[in-house]
Amino acid sequence: STVAGRTILASTIAKCYNQEIEEKVKEIIQRRENHAAPLLVGFLANDDPAAESYAKWTEKTCKSMGFNYELRRIANKDFLEESIIEANRDDAVDGIMVYFPVFGNAQDQYLQQVVSMEKDVEGLNHVYYQNMYHNIRYLDENKTLKSILPCTPLALVKILEFLKVYNVLLPEGNRLYGKKVAVINRSEIVGRPLAALLANDGATVYSVDIDNIQKFTRGEGLKFSKHQVQDLGDNEPVLLEKVCKDADVIITGVPSPNYKFPTEYIKEGAVVINFSFHKNLNDDVKEKASLYVPSTGKVTICMLLRNMLRLVENREKLKQQ
Ligand code: NAD
């Protein structure tokens, strides 16, 4: 049989943003009195090899695009908070990110909020989350300062735009109208914000976690500007198969090397994207999917750098006011 599907690599999608980012970095450097490149500081306080390689890779990408990058290793986790506060106060630092997990519990969520929102390149600050969940795009009433979006969900939106799942013939804010998307992950970092973002753009989203399945929509008519959530039931094979076979797009993010999404649940011609570090799809995915994106990390880092530029621009605008 002929396989009609195509694999699209994250590097191909990331390339679309490189030029825009590099040009903006140059403009910022020119505008600055000291001509300093924007500085991103990464905090590494664990000995996780995945975090180590992510850090190396952030550094490489930063430098290749004209940013400065500094990795600060914190040997004793208990000193991380102080070090973040120091970076918050340091005018030479433009962006801050922390390689999680650090404590691997709720303390990590506390640490996320210690990063000043003016320097939070990952978009994890509560204010940014709340704006996203409420479909608020600006930080100020005059709409001059754009809000930041969490970088992994944002990367998935940009990937869906690249794959033309977003229909540009429809008005902005409704470009996923009529599309059904299944998201296999409902973490606070990726899955839940992603479901909300896609629902805010008009999609029907089946949000699947280990326990149950929920449906996110924007609600009927113009009354609702933000997403609505409905419980559909437990995550049982019959329900999972039903919602997935109904989906035009399937996005997987299960953090387990053993998990494989059943190929027979994929609708013929669906778009399939995996953002998990692990390969969640079987090799025969291409016999069903029209477009398959096996990993997304390279697009995420582009969004992180784009967020950083936006933060620098927001700070410039605030200084002028
Ligand atoms: P997490 O552990 O916080 O959340 C995992 C989610 O998957 C939970 O909602 C859980 O209920 C769900 N889940 C687990 N097993 C399931 C199953 N069998 N069926 C349905 N749902 C199931 O993890 P996370 O922070 O969301 O990260 C998930 C993965 O994504 C990791 O592999 C991580 O490395 C990767 N990740 C990638 C990027 C990127 O840019 N590509 C960014 C962040 C995280």
mmCIF file of N, CA, C and O in Angstrom, residues 63-119:
data_model
loop_
_atom_site.group_PDB
_atom_site.id
_atom_site.type_symbol
_atom_site.label_atom_id
_atom_site.label_comp_id
_atom_site.label_asym_id
_atom_site.label_seq_id
_atom_site.Cartn_x
_atom_site.Cartn_y
_atom_site.Cartn_z
ATOM 1 N N LYS A 63 22.874 31.401 21.555
ATOM 2 C CA LYS A 63 24.081 32.016 21.007
ATOM 3 C C LYS A 63 24.023 32.101 19.491
ATOM 4 O O LYS A 63 24.462 33.093 18.908
ATOM 5 N N SER A 64 23.452 31.070 18.863
ATOM 6 C CA SER A 64 23.383 31.096 17.400
ATOM 7 C C SER A 64 22.447 32.200 16.897
ATOM 8 O O SER A 64 22.559 32.647 15.769
ATOM 9 N N MET A 65 21.548 32.664 17.751
ATOM 10 C CA MET A 65 20.604 33.704 17.323
ATOM 11 C C MET A 65 20.984 35.093 17.827
ATOM 12 O O MET A 65 20.213 36.038 17.659
ATOM 13 N N GLY A 66 22.122 35.212 18.510
ATOM 14 C CA GLY A 66 22.604 36.529 18.930
ATOM 15 C C GLY A 66 22.287 36.918 20.370
ATOM 16 O O GLY A 66 22.584 38.031 20.784
ATOM 17 N N PHE A 67 21.686 36.007 21.131
ATOM 18 C CA PHE A 67 21.435 36.276 22.559
ATOM 19 C C PHE A 67 22.674 35.895 23.371
ATOM 20 O O PHE A 67 23.513 35.128 22.905
ATOM 21 N N ASN A 68 22.745 36.402 24.602
ATOM 22 C CA ASN A 68 23.706 35.880 25.567
ATOM 23 C C ASN A 68 22.990 34.871 26.438
ATOM 24 O O ASN A 68 21.805 35.037 26.734
ATOM 25 N N TYR A 69 23.729 33.837 26.867
ATOM 26 C CA TYR A 69 23.132 32.835 27.741
ATOM 27 C C TYR A 69 24.108 32.495 28.843
ATOM 28 O O TYR A 69 25.314 32.398 28.605
ATOM 29 N N GLU A 70 23.591 32.383 30.050
ATOM 30 C CA GLU A 70 24.442 32.025 31.180
ATOM 31 C C GLU A 70 23.759 30.928 31.978
ATOM 32 O O GLU A 70 22.626 31.099 32.420
ATOM 33 N N LEU A 71 24.458 29.796 32.151
ATOM 34 C CA LEU A 71 23.915 28.709 32.972
ATOM 35 C C LEU A 71 24.438 28.868 34.390
ATOM 36 O O LEU A 71 25.651 28.929 34.603
ATOM 37 N N ARG A 72 23.526 28.977 35.355
ATOM 38 C CA ARG A 72 23.942 29.060 36.755
ATOM 39 C C ARG A 72 23.576 27.751 37.429
ATOM 40 O O ARG A 72 22.400 27.434 37.574
ATOM 41 N N ARG A 73 24.615 27.012 37.829
ATOM 42 C CA ARG A 73 24.394 25.734 38.505
ATOM 43 C C ARG A 73 24.286 25.972 40.005
ATOM 44 O O ARG A 73 25.136 26.639 40.593
ATOM 45 N N ILE A 74 23.231 25.425 40.596
ATOM 46 C CA ILE A 74 23.007 25.608 42.027
ATOM 47 C C ILE A 74 23.175 24.243 42.689
ATOM 48 O O ILE A 74 22.329 23.355 42.522
ATOM 49 N N ALA A 75 24.288 24.079 43.416
ATOM 50 C CA ALA A 75 24.606 22.775 43.996
ATOM 51 C C ALA A 75 23.617 22.408 45.103
ATOM 52 O O ALA A 75 23.207 21.261 45.218
ATOM 53 N N ASN A 76 23.226 23.400 45.907
ATOM 54 C CA ASN A 76 22.279 23.154 46.987
ATOM 55 C C ASN A 76 20.929 23.792 46.649
ATOM 56 O O ASN A 76 20.804 25.019 46.606
ATOM 57 N N LYS A 77 19.936 22.941 46.411
ATOM 58 C CA LYS A 77 18.595 23.391 46.006
ATOM 59 C C LYS A 77 18.035 24.485 46.902
ATOM 60 O O LYS A 77 17.258 25.322 46.467
ATOM 61 N N ASP A 78 18.403 24.437 48.179
ATOM 62 C CA ASP A 78 17.855 25.397 49.132
ATOM 63 C C ASP A 78 18.296 26.835 48.845
ATOM 64 O O ASP A 78 17.706 27.775 49.358
ATOM 65 N N PHE A 79 19.322 26.996 48.017
ATOM 66 C CA PHE A 79 19.785 28.344 47.671
ATOM 67 C C PHE A 79 19.197 28.853 46.357
ATOM 68 O O PHE A 79 19.488 29.969 45.928
ATOM 69 N N LEU A 80 18.402 28.010 45.700
ATOM 70 C CA LEU A 80 17.860 28.412 44.396
ATOM 71 C C LEU A 80 16.987 29.660 44.482
ATOM 72 O O LEU A 80 17.122 30.586 43.682
ATOM 73 N N GLU A 81 16.115 29.701 45.484
ATOM 74 C CA GLU A 81 15.191 30.835 45.593
ATOM 75 C C GLU A 81 15.957 32.161 45.679
ATOM 76 O O GLU A 81 15.640 33.111 44.956
ATOM 77 N N GLU A 82 16.987 32.188 46.558
ATOM 78 C CA GLU A 82 17.797 33.407 46.706
ATOM 79 C C GLU A 82 18.447 33.801 45.381
ATOM 80 O O GLU A 82 18.515 34.982 45.026
ATOM 81 N N SER A 83 18.934 32.799 44.666
ATOM 82 C CA SER A 83 19.625 33.076 43.405
ATOM 83 C C SER A 83 18.663 33.637 42.356
ATOM 84 O O SER A 83 19.035 34.522 41.577
ATOM 85 N N ILE A 84 17.434 33.136 42.367
ATOM 86 C CA ILE A 84 16.439 33.666 41.423
ATOM 87 C C ILE A 84 16.136 35.127 41.765
ATOM 88 O O ILE A 84 16.094 35.990 40.882
ATOM 89 N N ILE A 85 15.968 35.394 43.075
ATOM 90 C CA ILE A 85 15.656 36.765 43.512
ATOM 91 C C ILE A 85 16.778 37.735 43.107
ATOM 92 O O ILE A 85 16.523 38.842 42.629
ATOM 93 N N GLU A 86 17.993 37.264 43.246
ATOM 94 C CA GLU A 86 19.156 38.075 42.838
ATOM 95 C C GLU A 86 19.076 38.401 41.335
ATOM 96 O O GLU A 86 19.301 39.546 40.928
ATOM 97 N N ALA A 87 18.746 37.412 40.535
ATOM 98 C CA ALA A 87 18.628 37.629 39.089
ATOM 99 C C ALA A 87 17.441 38.531 38.755
ATOM 100 O O ALA A 87 17.500 39.344 37.819
ATOM 101 N N ASN A 88 16.365 38.409 39.534
ATOM 102 C CA ASN A 88 15.209 39.301 39.344
ATOM 103 C C ASN A 88 15.640 40.759 39.469
ATOM 104 O O ASN A 88 15.182 41.623 38.735
ATOM 105 N N ARG A 89 16.526 41.010 40.440
ATOM 106 C CA ARG A 89 16.936 42.386 40.758
ATOM 107 C C ARG A 89 18.021 42.914 39.829
ATOM 108 O O ARG A 89 18.231 44.119 39.743
ATOM 109 N N ASP A 90 18.701 42.013 39.139
ATOM 110 C CA ASP A 90 19.862 42.392 38.331
ATOM 111 C C ASP A 90 19.415 42.938 36.972
ATOM 112 O O ASP A 90 18.860 42.210 36.154
ATOM 113 N N ASP A 91 19.691 44.221 36.723
ATOM 114 C CA ASP A 91 19.279 44.871 35.477
ATOM 115 C C ASP A 91 19.914 44.261 34.232
ATOM 116 O O ASP A 91 19.385 44.397 33.131
ATOM 117 N N ALA A 92 21.041 43.590 34.408
ATOM 118 C CA ALA A 92 21.735 43.001 33.263
ATOM 119 C C ALA A 92 21.049 41.717 32.771
ATOM 120 O O ALA A 92 21.330 41.245 31.670
ATOM 121 N N VAL A 93 20.154 41.183 33.604
ATOM 122 C CA VAL A 93 19.462 39.941 33.229
ATOM 123 C C VAL A 93 18.108 40.276 32.586
ATOM 124 O O VAL A 93 17.289 40.965 33.177
ATOM 125 N N ASP A 94 17.895 39.782 31.366
ATOM 126 C CA ASP A 94 16.634 40.065 30.668
ATOM 127 C C ASP A 94 15.609 38.947 30.815
ATOM 128 O O ASP A 94 14.417 39.191 30.806
ATOM 129 N N GLY A 95 16.103 37.717 30.908
ATOM 130 C CA GLY A 95 15.175 36.590 30.994
ATOM 131 C C GLY A 95 15.702 35.537 31.950
ATOM 132 O O GLY A 95 16.921 35.380 32.099
ATOM 133 N N ILE A 96 14.765 34.836 32.611
ATOM 134 C CA ILE A 96 15.151 33.799 33.578
ATOM 135 C C ILE A 96 14.349 32.538 33.284
ATOM 136 O O ILE A 96 13.145 32.606 33.024
ATOM 137 N N MET A 97 15.032 31.385 33.314
ATOM 138 C CA MET A 97 14.293 30.119 33.281
ATOM 139 C C MET A 97 14.915 29.136 34.258
ATOM 140 O O MET A 97 16.104 29.199 34.561
ATOM 141 N N VAL A 98 14.078 28.251 34.777
ATOM 142 C CA VAL A 98 14.531 27.241 35.726
ATOM 143 C C VAL A 98 14.287 25.884 35.088
ATOM 144 O O VAL A 98 13.229 25.660 34.507
ATOM 145 N N TYR A 99 15.274 25.001 35.160
ATOM 146 C CA TYR A 99 15.082 23.655 34.631
ATOM 147 C C TYR A 99 14.418 22.787 35.694
ATOM 148 O O TYR A 99 15.044 22.443 36.688
ATOM 149 N N PHE A 100 13.142 22.494 35.461
ATOM 150 C CA PHE A 100 12.380 21.661 36.397
ATOM 151 C C PHE A 100 12.438 20.204 35.961
ATOM 152 O O PHE A 100 12.685 19.934 34.786
ATOM 153 N N PRO A 101 12.193 19.237 36.873
ATOM 154 C CA PRO A 101 11.863 19.391 38.280
ATOM 155 C C PRO A 101 13.091 19.710 39.144
ATOM 156 O O PRO A 101 14.194 19.280 38.844
ATOM 157 N N VAL A 102 12.836 20.481 40.213
ATOM 158 C CA VAL A 102 13.893 20.751 41.198
ATOM 159 C C VAL A 102 13.607 19.910 42.434
ATOM 160 O O VAL A 102 14.319 18.965 42.745
ATOM 161 N N PHE A 103 12.498 20.227 43.120
ATOM 162 C CA PHE A 103 12.113 19.418 44.278
ATOM 163 C C PHE A 103 11.147 18.303 43.869
ATOM 164 O O PHE A 103 10.959 17.338 44.585
ATOM 165 N N GLY A 104 10.515 18.466 42.713
ATOM 166 C CA GLY A 104 9.589 17.448 42.210
ATOM 167 C C GLY A 104 8.273 17.415 42.967
ATOM 168 O O GLY A 104 7.565 16.415 42.928
ATOM 169 N N ASN A 105 7.955 18.501 43.654
ATOM 170 C CA ASN A 105 6.653 18.585 44.345
ATOM 171 C C ASN A 105 6.139 20.009 44.231
ATOM 172 O O ASN A 105 6.623 20.792 43.407
ATOM 173 N N ALA A 106 5.161 20.358 45.071
ATOM 174 C CA ALA A 106 4.511 21.671 44.960
ATOM 175 C C ALA A 106 5.479 22.840 45.153
ATOM 176 O O ALA A 106 5.201 23.960 44.730
ATOM 177 N N GLN A 107 6.626 22.572 45.751
ATOM 178 C CA GLN A 107 7.614 23.639 45.921
ATOM 179 C C GLN A 107 8.096 24.164 44.565
ATOM 180 O O GLN A 107 8.452 25.332 44.440
ATOM 181 N N ASP A 108 8.067 23.288 43.562
ATOM 182 C CA ASP A 108 8.447 23.725 42.216
ATOM 183 C C ASP A 108 7.480 24.782 41.681
ATOM 184 O O ASP A 108 7.887 25.729 41.009
ATOM 185 N N GLN A 109 6.175 24.607 41.985
ATOM 186 C CA GLN A 109 5.192 25.613 41.557
ATOM 187 C C GLN A 109 5.428 26.936 42.274
ATOM 188 O O GLN A 109 5.237 27.996 41.697
ATOM 189 N N TYR A 110 5.852 26.854 43.535
ATOM 190 C CA TYR A 110 6.200 28.082 44.267
ATOM 191 C C TYR A 110 7.384 28.770 43.584
ATOM 192 O O TYR A 110 7.357 29.974 43.327
ATOM 193 N N LEU A 111 8.409 27.984 43.260
ATOM 194 C CA LEU A 111 9.612 28.558 42.634
ATOM 195 C C LEU A 111 9.295 29.210 41.285
ATOM 196 O O LEU A 111 9.870 30.242 40.936
ATOM 197 N N GLN A 112 8.356 28.606 40.543
ATOM 198 C CA GLN A 112 7.939 29.209 39.267
ATOM 199 C C GLN A 112 7.465 30.637 39.471
ATOM 200 O O GLN A 112 7.688 31.509 38.636
ATOM 201 N N GLN A 113 6.778 30.857 40.602
ATOM 202 C CA GLN A 113 6.206 32.181 40.869
ATOM 203 C C GLN A 113 7.233 33.145 41.463
ATOM 204 O O GLN A 113 6.961 34.337 41.556
ATOM 205 N N VAL A 114 8.395 32.626 41.862
ATOM 206 C CA VAL A 114 9.448 33.500 42.382
ATOM 207 C C VAL A 114 10.101 34.267 41.228
ATOM 208 O O VAL A 114 10.514 35.411 41.377
ATOM 209 N N VAL A 115 10.155 33.640 40.054
ATOM 210 C CA VAL A 115 10.710 34.333 38.878
ATOM 211 C C VAL A 115 9.829 35.549 38.590
ATOM 212 O O VAL A 115 8.618 35.428 38.459
ATOM 213 N N SER A 116 10.449 36.722 38.508
ATOM 214 C CA SER A 116 9.692 37.951 38.278
ATOM 215 C C SER A 116 8.960 37.867 36.944
ATOM 216 O O SER A 116 9.496 37.359 35.957
ATOM 217 N N MET A 117 7.717 38.351 36.893
ATOM 218 C CA MET A 117 6.946 38.197 35.654
ATOM 219 C C MET A 117 7.559 38.978 34.504
ATOM 220 O O MET A 117 7.381 38.624 33.351
ATOM 221 N N GLU A 118 8.335 40.004 34.814
ATOM 222 C CA GLU A 118 9.010 40.789 33.768
ATOM 223 C C GLU A 118 10.134 39.993 33.095
ATOM 224 O O GLU A 118 10.628 40.371 32.042
ATOM 225 N N LYS A 119 10.567 38.892 33.725
ATOM 226 C CA LYS A 119 11.689 38.117 33.182
ATOM 227 C C LYS A 119 11.328 36.656 32.912
ATOM 228 O O LYS A 119 12.187 35.852 32.580
#
